[in-house]
Amino acid sequence: MQPEWSDFQVFLAIARAGQLARAAAATGVDATTMGRRLRRLEARLGQTLFEQTRQGQVLTEAGEAMLAEVEAMEVAAGRIAEGAATAGGPSGVLRVSLSEGFGTWFVARHVHEFVAAHPRITLDLVASSGFLSPSKREADLAVVLSRPRAGPVIAGKLSDYALRLYASPDYLLRHGTPTCAADLGVGHRLVGYIPDLLYAPELRYLAELEPGLHADIRSSSIIAQHRLIASGAGIGVLPCFIGEAEPGVVPVLRDQRIMRSFWLVTHKDTHQLARVRAFKQWLDEAVHRHRTALLPPG
């Protein structure tokens, strides 16, 4: 009996997740059912597709070869589905990976425009500390902090953006306002990232302002850092699209700006899908319209 397409989709989910349990959680399929369908696929093909390790499922040589074929099948199926739905506009599930701050404070504020224009698209916004990988087909698009150096992807700069030091008015009233970066190391508590949990080197800010500075209160979450700064716990670096939009914090050392960039990344095989092109166009336009939020004057 020939394998069913749905069994190949199970194989694809496990290959991308690296663990059967994670694949089950991502797809909403019971892990026991998923394991049974994988064994059925292997039996019908007469091949072992994964090795079981302590870390999870690792592709065998046969599995690696089949992964390329099944990914090509997935792309073809997506193009066929999009062609059939052209009259009604782009459709299907679109998964976008974003940094926690950009996804929460920028994209989430404006994405209703995209949703209203494309009602047939189901949009997954994965805004977290870390990124899903378009090269591994974990996401259709990703907005990342540096241009990928390898992989079957297409990358372009989305926008530069600025960051500044911020504090709450109450904190400055209690501890005084620093007049230069060197003052930050004397009598002030600093909020920042946990060094060994950084998911991108571009998040190392404090040493760029003044050598030797380190955070006293640390979190892997920019949302938590913002809350700490707004509560008066200390001074910390925030993207201006967060700091300037929130009334609970004010700039410190306004002339000290840190510059970073966002890069938009898609997979070479899927960047021409209608739903991917639609989101890229909308995001480019949104960034252009709200450029002063990312790069405030002064």
mmCIF file of N, CA, C and O in Angstrom, residues 24-115:
data_model
loop_
_atom_site.group_PDB
_atom_site.id
_atom_site.type_symbol
_atom_site.label_atom_id
_atom_site.label_comp_id
_atom_site.label_asym_id
_atom_site.label_seq_id
_atom_site.Cartn_x
_atom_site.Cartn_y
_atom_site.Cartn_z
ATOM 1 N N ALA A 24 4.207 16.839 18.089
ATOM 2 C CA ALA A 24 2.796 16.632 18.437
ATOM 3 C C ALA A 24 2.190 17.919 18.982
ATOM 4 O O ALA A 24 1.068 18.297 18.617
ATOM 5 N N ALA A 25 2.931 18.627 19.836
ATOM 6 C CA ALA A 25 2.420 19.872 20.407
ATOM 7 C C ALA A 25 2.230 20.932 19.335
ATOM 8 O O ALA A 25 1.267 21.701 19.361
ATOM 9 N N ALA A 26 3.147 20.972 18.365
ATOM 10 C CA ALA A 26 3.074 21.992 17.313
ATOM 11 C C ALA A 26 1.926 21.754 16.347
ATOM 12 O O ALA A 26 1.340 22.695 15.814
ATOM 13 N N THR A 27 1.597 20.482 16.119
ATOM 14 C CA THR A 27 0.570 20.151 15.132
ATOM 15 C C THR A 27 -0.797 19.872 15.745
ATOM 16 O O THR A 27 -1.793 19.807 15.036
ATOM 17 N N GLY A 28 -0.835 19.682 17.068
ATOM 18 C CA GLY A 28 -2.100 19.362 17.716
ATOM 19 C C GLY A 28 -2.516 17.910 17.554
ATOM 20 O O GLY A 28 -3.654 17.541 17.845
ATOM 21 N N VAL A 29 -1.580 17.066 17.108
ATOM 22 C CA VAL A 29 -1.842 15.633 16.951
ATOM 23 C C VAL A 29 -1.303 14.905 18.174
ATOM 24 O O VAL A 29 -0.205 15.204 18.652
ATOM 25 N N ASP A 30 -2.049 13.958 18.694
ATOM 26 C CA ASP A 30 -1.612 13.188 19.852
ATOM 27 C C ASP A 30 -0.286 12.491 19.544
ATOM 28 O O ASP A 30 -0.095 11.932 18.462
ATOM 29 N N ALA A 31 0.653 12.526 20.503
ATOM 30 C CA ALA A 31 1.984 11.959 20.286
ATOM 31 C C ALA A 31 1.931 10.469 19.986
ATOM 32 O O ALA A 31 2.696 9.960 19.161
ATOM 33 N N THR A 32 1.023 9.749 20.629
ATOM 34 C CA THR A 32 0.887 8.312 20.376
ATOM 35 C C THR A 32 0.439 8.074 18.938
ATOM 36 O O THR A 32 0.965 7.200 18.239
ATOM 37 N N THR A 33 -0.517 8.859 18.492
ATOM 38 C CA THR A 33 -1.005 8.748 17.108
ATOM 39 C C THR A 33 0.096 9.079 16.126
ATOM 40 O O THR A 33 0.283 8.393 15.112
ATOM 41 N N MET A 34 0.851 10.121 16.440
ATOM 42 C CA MET A 34 1.941 10.534 15.552
ATOM 43 C C MET A 34 3.002 9.435 15.455
ATOM 44 O O MET A 34 3.504 9.126 14.367
ATOM 45 N N GLY A 35 3.361 8.825 16.580
ATOM 46 C CA GLY A 35 4.338 7.747 16.566
ATOM 47 C C GLY A 35 3.851 6.551 15.774
ATOM 48 O O GLY A 35 4.617 5.924 15.038
ATOM 49 N N ARG A 36 2.562 6.214 15.912
ATOM 50 C CA ARG A 36 1.994 5.095 15.164
ATOM 51 C C ARG A 36 2.029 5.352 13.658
ATOM 52 O O ARG A 36 2.360 4.461 12.858
ATOM 53 N N ARG A 37 1.729 6.584 13.263
ATOM 54 C CA ARG A 37 1.726 6.904 11.842
ATOM 55 C C ARG A 37 3.140 6.928 11.270
ATOM 56 O O ARG A 37 3.350 6.568 10.100
ATOM 57 N N LEU A 38 4.114 7.332 12.078
ATOM 58 C CA LEU A 38 5.499 7.274 11.619
ATOM 59 C C LEU A 38 5.925 5.829 11.400
ATOM 60 O O LEU A 38 6.548 5.516 10.372
ATOM 61 N N ARG A 39 5.594 4.957 12.339
ATOM 62 C CA ARG A 39 5.961 3.539 12.169
ATOM 63 C C ARG A 39 5.270 2.940 10.944
ATOM 64 O O ARG A 39 5.864 2.122 10.218
ATOM 65 N N ARG A 40 4.035 3.368 10.681
ATOM 66 C CA ARG A 40 3.325 2.884 9.495
ATOM 67 C C ARG A 40 4.029 3.341 8.224
ATOM 68 O O ARG A 40 4.195 2.568 7.262
ATOM 69 N N LEU A 41 4.490 4.596 8.214
ATOM 70 C CA LEU A 41 5.200 5.115 7.045
ATOM 71 C C LEU A 41 6.501 4.351 6.829
ATOM 72 O O LEU A 41 6.825 3.963 5.696
ATOM 73 N N GLU A 42 7.248 4.112 7.899
ATOM 74 C CA GLU A 42 8.508 3.390 7.775
ATOM 75 C C GLU A 42 8.273 1.962 7.280
ATOM 76 O O GLU A 42 9.050 1.445 6.457
ATOM 77 N N ALA A 43 7.197 1.341 7.740
ATOM 78 C CA ALA A 43 6.895 -0.024 7.316
ATOM 79 C C ALA A 43 6.553 -0.063 5.833
ATOM 80 O O ALA A 43 6.987 -0.973 5.099
ATOM 81 N N ARG A 44 5.781 0.910 5.369
ATOM 82 C CA ARG A 44 5.391 0.933 3.958
ATOM 83 C C ARG A 44 6.564 1.243 3.048
ATOM 84 O O ARG A 44 6.623 0.759 1.910
ATOM 85 N N LEU A 45 7.511 2.054 3.533
ATOM 86 C CA LEU A 45 8.686 2.385 2.731
ATOM 87 C C LEU A 45 9.792 1.341 2.862
ATOM 88 O O LEU A 45 10.698 1.285 2.030
ATOM 89 N N GLY A 46 9.739 0.543 3.949
ATOM 90 C CA GLY A 46 10.807 -0.420 4.216
ATOM 91 C C GLY A 46 12.099 0.257 4.620
ATOM 92 O O GLY A 46 13.193 -0.270 4.351
ATOM 93 N N GLN A 47 12.009 1.412 5.277
ATOM 94 C CA GLN A 47 13.192 2.167 5.679
ATOM 95 C C GLN A 47 13.018 2.719 7.092
ATOM 96 O O GLN A 47 11.892 3.018 7.511
ATOM 97 N N THR A 48 14.122 2.849 7.805
ATOM 98 C CA THR A 48 14.108 3.528 9.098
ATOM 99 C C THR A 48 14.475 4.985 8.861
ATOM 100 O O THR A 48 15.545 5.280 8.323
ATOM 101 N N LEU A 49 13.591 5.884 9.251
ATOM 102 C CA LEU A 49 13.761 7.302 8.934
ATOM 103 C C LEU A 49 14.394 8.099 10.072
ATOM 104 O O LEU A 49 14.976 9.154 9.841
ATOM 105 N N PHE A 50 14.262 7.593 11.309
ATOM 106 C CA PHE A 50 14.818 8.295 12.463
ATOM 107 C C PHE A 50 15.548 7.323 13.375
ATOM 108 O O PHE A 50 15.176 6.155 13.481
ATOM 109 N N GLU A 51 16.579 7.842 14.039
ATOM 110 C CA GLU A 51 17.202 7.144 15.156
ATOM 111 C C GLU A 51 16.731 7.791 16.446
ATOM 112 O O GLU A 51 16.652 9.022 16.532
ATOM 113 N N GLN A 52 16.394 6.969 17.439
ATOM 114 C CA GLN A 52 15.971 7.491 18.742
ATOM 115 C C GLN A 52 17.203 7.768 19.599
ATOM 116 O O GLN A 52 18.028 6.884 19.815
ATOM 117 N N THR A 53 17.368 9.004 20.059
ATOM 118 C CA THR A 53 18.475 9.371 20.932
ATOM 119 C C THR A 53 17.915 9.992 22.216
ATOM 120 O O THR A 53 16.712 10.187 22.343
ATOM 121 N N ARG A 54 18.799 10.309 23.138
ATOM 122 C CA ARG A 54 18.348 10.962 24.374
ATOM 123 C C ARG A 54 17.736 12.321 24.096
ATOM 124 O O ARG A 54 16.866 12.794 24.825
ATOM 125 N N GLN A 55 18.217 12.994 23.046
ATOM 126 C CA GLN A 55 17.715 14.321 22.716
ATOM 127 C C GLN A 55 16.407 14.276 21.925
ATOM 128 O O GLN A 55 15.676 15.256 21.871
ATOM 129 N N GLY A 56 16.135 13.144 21.284
ATOM 130 C CA GLY A 56 14.917 13.042 20.482
ATOM 131 C C GLY A 56 15.145 12.216 19.239
ATOM 132 O O GLY A 56 15.957 11.283 19.232
ATOM 133 N N GLN A 57 14.443 12.587 18.159
ATOM 134 C CA GLN A 57 14.528 11.859 16.900
ATOM 135 C C GLN A 57 15.560 12.518 15.978
ATOM 136 O O GLN A 57 15.488 13.734 15.732
ATOM 137 N N VAL A 58 16.520 11.732 15.493
ATOM 138 C CA VAL A 58 17.550 12.220 14.580
ATOM 139 C C VAL A 58 17.388 11.491 13.249
ATOM 140 O O VAL A 58 17.269 10.258 13.214
ATOM 141 N N LEU A 59 17.386 12.233 12.161
ATOM 142 C CA LEU A 59 17.200 11.648 10.843
ATOM 143 C C LEU A 59 18.330 10.676 10.488
ATOM 144 O O LEU A 59 19.502 10.966 10.723
ATOM 145 N N THR A 60 17.956 9.542 9.932
ATOM 146 C CA THR A 60 18.936 8.626 9.362
ATOM 147 C C THR A 60 19.321 9.136 7.972
ATOM 148 O O THR A 60 18.780 10.131 7.481
ATOM 149 N N GLU A 61 20.240 8.450 7.323
ATOM 150 C CA GLU A 61 20.618 8.835 5.955
ATOM 151 C C GLU A 61 19.407 8.759 5.033
ATOM 152 O O GLU A 61 19.191 9.642 4.191
ATOM 153 N N ALA A 62 18.600 7.722 5.204
ATOM 154 C CA ALA A 62 17.387 7.590 4.384
ATOM 155 C C ALA A 62 16.403 8.716 4.699
ATOM 156 O O ALA A 62 15.735 9.252 3.809
ATOM 157 N N GLY A 63 16.325 9.075 5.988
ATOM 158 C CA GLY A 63 15.445 10.156 6.388
ATOM 159 C C GLY A 63 15.877 11.495 5.815
ATOM 160 O O GLY A 63 15.044 12.298 5.384
ATOM 161 N N GLU A 64 17.199 11.752 5.803
ATOM 162 C CA GLU A 64 17.717 12.991 5.232
ATOM 163 C C GLU A 64 17.364 13.089 3.751
ATOM 164 O O GLU A 64 16.955 14.155 3.262
ATOM 165 N N ALA A 65 17.527 11.979 3.041
ATOM 166 C CA ALA A 65 17.214 11.982 1.619
ATOM 167 C C ALA A 65 15.723 12.229 1.386
ATOM 168 O O ALA A 65 15.329 12.966 0.477
ATOM 169 N N MET A 66 14.884 11.621 2.236
ATOM 170 C CA MET A 66 13.454 11.787 2.051
ATOM 171 C C MET A 66 12.992 13.181 2.444
ATOM 172 O O MET A 66 12.035 13.712 1.890
ATOM 173 N N LEU A 67 13.678 13.819 3.410
ATOM 174 C CA LEU A 67 13.286 15.149 3.846
ATOM 175 C C LEU A 67 13.297 16.128 2.677
ATOM 176 O O LEU A 67 12.354 16.919 2.512
ATOM 177 N N ALA A 68 14.340 16.082 1.864
ATOM 178 C CA ALA A 68 14.414 16.985 0.717
ATOM 179 C C ALA A 68 13.256 16.748 -0.247
ATOM 180 O O ALA A 68 12.661 17.689 -0.777
ATOM 181 N N GLU A 69 12.911 15.472 -0.453
ATOM 182 C CA GLU A 69 11.818 15.151 -1.372
ATOM 183 C C GLU A 69 10.474 15.615 -0.814
ATOM 184 O O GLU A 69 9.638 16.173 -1.528
ATOM 185 N N VAL A 70 10.258 15.401 0.469
ATOM 186 C CA VAL A 70 8.969 15.762 1.072
ATOM 187 C C VAL A 70 8.823 17.273 1.157
ATOM 188 O O VAL A 70 7.718 17.805 0.977
ATOM 189 N N GLU A 71 9.916 17.984 1.416
ATOM 190 C CA GLU A 71 9.834 19.448 1.421
ATOM 191 C C GLU A 71 9.469 19.969 0.041
ATOM 192 O O GLU A 71 8.691 20.930 -0.090
ATOM 193 N N ALA A 72 10.001 19.353 -1.010
ATOM 194 C CA ALA A 72 9.624 19.751 -2.373
ATOM 195 C C ALA A 72 8.149 19.463 -2.621
ATOM 196 O O ALA A 72 7.453 20.257 -3.273
ATOM 197 N N MET A 73 7.659 18.334 -2.112
ATOM 198 C CA MET A 73 6.233 18.010 -2.234
ATOM 199 C C MET A 73 5.380 19.050 -1.521
ATOM 200 O O MET A 73 4.325 19.466 -2.023
ATOM 201 N N GLU A 74 5.844 19.482 -0.341
ATOM 202 C CA GLU A 74 5.095 20.468 0.436
ATOM 203 C C GLU A 74 4.996 21.790 -0.316
ATOM 204 O O GLU A 74 3.931 22.424 -0.358
ATOM 205 N N VAL A 75 6.110 22.222 -0.904
ATOM 206 C CA VAL A 75 6.102 23.467 -1.665
ATOM 207 C C VAL A 75 5.149 23.361 -2.851
ATOM 208 O O VAL A 75 4.360 24.273 -3.122
ATOM 209 N N ALA A 76 5.208 22.228 -3.571
ATOM 210 C CA ALA A 76 4.323 22.039 -4.719
ATOM 211 C C ALA A 76 2.864 22.045 -4.297
ATOM 212 O O ALA A 76 2.012 22.651 -4.953
ATOM 213 N N ALA A 77 2.567 21.369 -3.183
ATOM 214 C CA ALA A 77 1.184 21.336 -2.690
ATOM 215 C C ALA A 77 0.711 22.735 -2.324
ATOM 216 O O ALA A 77 -0.445 23.108 -2.588
ATOM 217 N N GLY A 78 1.591 23.527 -1.725
ATOM 218 C CA GLY A 78 1.226 24.890 -1.358
ATOM 219 C C GLY A 78 0.942 25.747 -2.574
ATOM 220 O O GLY A 78 -0.004 26.542 -2.587
ATOM 221 N N ARG A 79 1.741 25.592 -3.620
ATOM 222 C CA ARG A 79 1.524 26.369 -4.837
ATOM 223 C C ARG A 79 0.229 25.970 -5.528
ATOM 224 O O ARG A 79 -0.494 26.815 -6.055
ATOM 225 N N ILE A 80 -0.069 24.666 -5.518
ATOM 226 C CA ILE A 80 -1.330 24.212 -6.113
ATOM 227 C C ILE A 80 -2.516 24.792 -5.364
ATOM 228 O O ILE A 80 -3.478 25.290 -5.950
ATOM 229 N N ALA A 81 -2.435 24.760 -4.026
ATOM 230 C CA ALA A 81 -3.526 25.289 -3.204
ATOM 231 C C ALA A 81 -3.701 26.787 -3.413
ATOM 232 O O ALA A 81 -4.810 27.293 -3.494
ATOM 233 N N GLU A 82 -2.579 27.504 -3.524
ATOM 234 C CA GLU A 82 -2.671 28.946 -3.727
ATOM 235 C C GLU A 82 -3.243 29.268 -5.096
ATOM 236 O O GLU A 82 -4.025 30.197 -5.252
ATOM 237 N N GLY A 83 -2.857 28.461 -6.106
ATOM 238 C CA GLY A 83 -3.393 28.687 -7.440
ATOM 239 C C GLY A 83 -4.893 28.509 -7.492
ATOM 240 O O GLY A 83 -5.612 29.254 -8.158
ATOM 241 N N ALA A 84 -5.394 27.521 -6.745
ATOM 242 C CA ALA A 84 -6.833 27.262 -6.721
ATOM 243 C C ALA A 84 -7.590 28.362 -5.995
ATOM 244 O O ALA A 84 -8.779 28.575 -6.226
ATOM 245 N N ALA A 85 -6.904 29.074 -5.100
ATOM 246 C CA ALA A 85 -7.584 30.081 -4.280
ATOM 247 C C ALA A 85 -7.292 31.504 -4.724
ATOM 248 O O ALA A 85 -7.619 32.457 -4.018
ATOM 249 N N THR A 86 -6.673 31.673 -5.910
ATOM 250 C CA THR A 86 -6.249 32.996 -6.346
ATOM 251 C C THR A 86 -7.387 33.998 -6.363
ATOM 252 O O THR A 86 -7.230 35.153 -5.972
ATOM 253 N N ALA A 87 -8.548 33.602 -6.806
ATOM 254 C CA ALA A 87 -9.677 34.522 -6.931
ATOM 255 C C ALA A 87 -10.075 35.118 -5.591
ATOM 256 O O ALA A 87 -10.535 36.256 -5.518
ATOM 257 N N GLY A 88 -9.897 34.369 -4.529
ATOM 258 C CA GLY A 88 -10.290 34.860 -3.208
ATOM 259 C C GLY A 88 -9.163 35.515 -2.450
ATOM 260 O O GLY A 88 -9.336 35.888 -1.288
ATOM 261 N N GLY A 89 -7.991 35.667 -3.062
ATOM 262 C CA GLY A 89 -6.850 36.258 -2.376
ATOM 263 C C GLY A 89 -6.004 35.201 -1.699
ATOM 264 O O GLY A 89 -6.381 34.020 -1.618
ATOM 265 N N PRO A 90 -4.837 35.585 -1.189
ATOM 266 C CA PRO A 90 -3.940 34.635 -0.521
ATOM 267 C C PRO A 90 -4.634 33.926 0.638
ATOM 268 O O PRO A 90 -5.462 34.521 1.335
ATOM 269 N N SER A 91 -4.277 32.657 0.838
ATOM 270 C CA SER A 91 -4.894 31.881 1.910
ATOM 271 C C SER A 91 -3.867 30.961 2.527
ATOM 272 O O SER A 91 -2.747 30.842 2.052
ATOM 273 N N GLY A 92 -4.267 30.291 3.608
ATOM 274 C CA GLY A 92 -3.394 29.334 4.279
ATOM 275 C C GLY A 92 -2.824 29.887 5.564
ATOM 276 O O GLY A 92 -3.109 31.007 5.977
ATOM 277 N N VAL A 93 -1.988 29.065 6.198
ATOM 278 C CA VAL A 93 -1.358 29.445 7.463
ATOM 279 C C VAL A 93 -0.027 30.125 7.166
ATOM 280 O O VAL A 93 0.784 29.624 6.396
ATOM 281 N N LEU A 94 0.197 31.277 7.781
ATOM 282 C CA LEU A 94 1.441 32.027 7.628
ATOM 283 C C LEU A 94 2.072 32.166 9.006
ATOM 284 O O LEU A 94 1.490 32.773 9.907
ATOM 285 N N ARG A 95 3.269 31.613 9.180
ATOM 286 C CA ARG A 95 3.961 31.679 10.479
ATOM 287 C C ARG A 95 5.126 32.646 10.379
ATOM 288 O O ARG A 95 6.022 32.494 9.542
ATOM 289 N N VAL A 96 5.101 33.657 11.262
ATOM 290 C CA VAL A 96 6.111 34.707 11.255
ATOM 291 C C VAL A 96 6.825 34.712 12.598
ATOM 292 O O VAL A 96 6.195 34.794 13.649
ATOM 293 N N SER A 97 8.155 34.619 12.572
ATOM 294 C CA SER A 97 8.970 34.633 13.785
ATOM 295 C C SER A 97 9.560 36.025 13.981
ATOM 296 O O SER A 97 10.152 36.596 13.062
ATOM 297 N N LEU A 98 9.366 36.575 15.195
ATOM 298 C CA LEU A 98 9.791 37.933 15.498
ATOM 299 C C LEU A 98 10.446 37.971 16.870
ATOM 300 O O LEU A 98 10.134 37.151 17.730
ATOM 301 N N SER A 99 11.311 38.961 17.066
ATOM 302 C CA SER A 99 11.814 39.164 18.423
ATOM 303 C C SER A 99 10.650 39.583 19.313
ATOM 304 O O SER A 99 9.651 40.144 18.853
ATOM 305 N N GLU A 100 10.797 39.312 20.595
ATOM 306 C CA GLU A 100 9.720 39.567 21.548
ATOM 307 C C GLU A 100 9.292 41.031 21.539
ATOM 308 O O GLU A 100 8.100 41.355 21.505
ATOM 309 N N GLY A 101 10.262 41.943 21.557
ATOM 310 C CA GLY A 101 9.936 43.357 21.607
ATOM 311 C C GLY A 101 9.284 43.851 20.335
ATOM 312 O O GLY A 101 8.245 44.520 20.363
ATOM 313 N N PHE A 102 9.880 43.555 19.184
ATOM 314 C CA PHE A 102 9.351 44.018 17.903
ATOM 315 C C PHE A 102 7.975 43.413 17.631
ATOM 316 O O PHE A 102 7.062 44.098 17.149
ATOM 317 N N GLY A 103 7.815 42.142 17.987
ATOM 318 C CA GLY A 103 6.521 41.503 17.767
ATOM 319 C C GLY A 103 5.431 42.071 18.638
ATOM 320 O O GLY A 103 4.298 42.282 18.185
ATOM 321 N N THR A 104 5.762 42.377 19.901
ATOM 322 C CA THR A 104 4.756 42.840 20.856
ATOM 323 C C THR A 104 4.453 44.323 20.714
ATOM 324 O O THR A 104 3.288 44.725 20.710
ATOM 325 N N TRP A 105 5.498 45.148 20.588
ATOM 326 C CA TRP A 105 5.287 46.597 20.619
ATOM 327 C C TRP A 105 5.092 47.214 19.240
ATOM 328 O O TRP A 105 4.533 48.294 19.135
ATOM 329 N N PHE A 106 5.561 46.569 18.186
ATOM 330 C CA PHE A 106 5.407 47.179 16.861
ATOM 331 C C PHE A 106 4.407 46.418 16.002
ATOM 332 O O PHE A 106 3.360 46.935 15.643
ATOM 333 N N VAL A 107 4.729 45.155 15.687
ATOM 334 C CA VAL A 107 3.877 44.408 14.761
ATOM 335 C C VAL A 107 2.471 44.230 15.317
ATOM 336 O O VAL A 107 1.477 44.454 14.617
ATOM 337 N N ALA A 108 2.355 43.842 16.586
ATOM 338 C CA ALA A 108 1.028 43.592 17.163
ATOM 339 C C ALA A 108 0.157 44.848 17.193
ATOM 340 O O ALA A 108 -1.073 44.757 17.173
ATOM 341 N N ARG A 109 0.779 46.025 17.216
ATOM 342 C CA ARG A 109 0.015 47.277 17.235
ATOM 343 C C ARG A 109 -0.612 47.587 15.882
ATOM 344 O O ARG A 109 -1.591 48.327 15.793
ATOM 345 N N HIS A 110 -0.028 47.071 14.816
ATOM 346 C CA HIS A 110 -0.454 47.467 13.473
ATOM 347 C C HIS A 110 -0.963 46.318 12.604
ATOM 348 O O HIS A 110 -1.526 46.568 11.533
ATOM 349 N N VAL A 111 -0.794 45.087 13.053
ATOM 350 C CA VAL A 111 -1.061 43.945 12.172
ATOM 351 C C VAL A 111 -2.544 43.771 11.847
ATOM 352 O O VAL A 111 -2.902 43.044 10.915
ATOM 353 N N HIS A 112 -3.423 44.455 12.586
ATOM 354 C CA HIS A 112 -4.848 44.392 12.256
ATOM 355 C C HIS A 112 -5.092 44.859 10.820
ATOM 356 O O HIS A 112 -6.052 44.424 10.171
ATOM 357 N N GLU A 113 -4.219 45.737 10.314
ATOM 358 C CA GLU A 113 -4.348 46.207 8.928
ATOM 359 C C GLU A 113 -4.162 45.041 7.957
ATOM 360 O O GLU A 113 -4.924 44.883 6.994
ATOM 361 N N PHE A 114 -3.144 44.226 8.213
ATOM 362 C CA PHE A 114 -2.881 43.068 7.348
ATOM 363 C C PHE A 114 -4.010 42.056 7.448
ATOM 364 O O PHE A 114 -4.471 41.519 6.430
ATOM 365 N N VAL A 115 -4.457 41.774 8.658
ATOM 366 C CA VAL A 115 -5.516 40.785 8.872
ATOM 367 C C VAL A 115 -6.794 41.206 8.159
ATOM 368 O O VAL A 115 -7.485 40.391 7.533
#
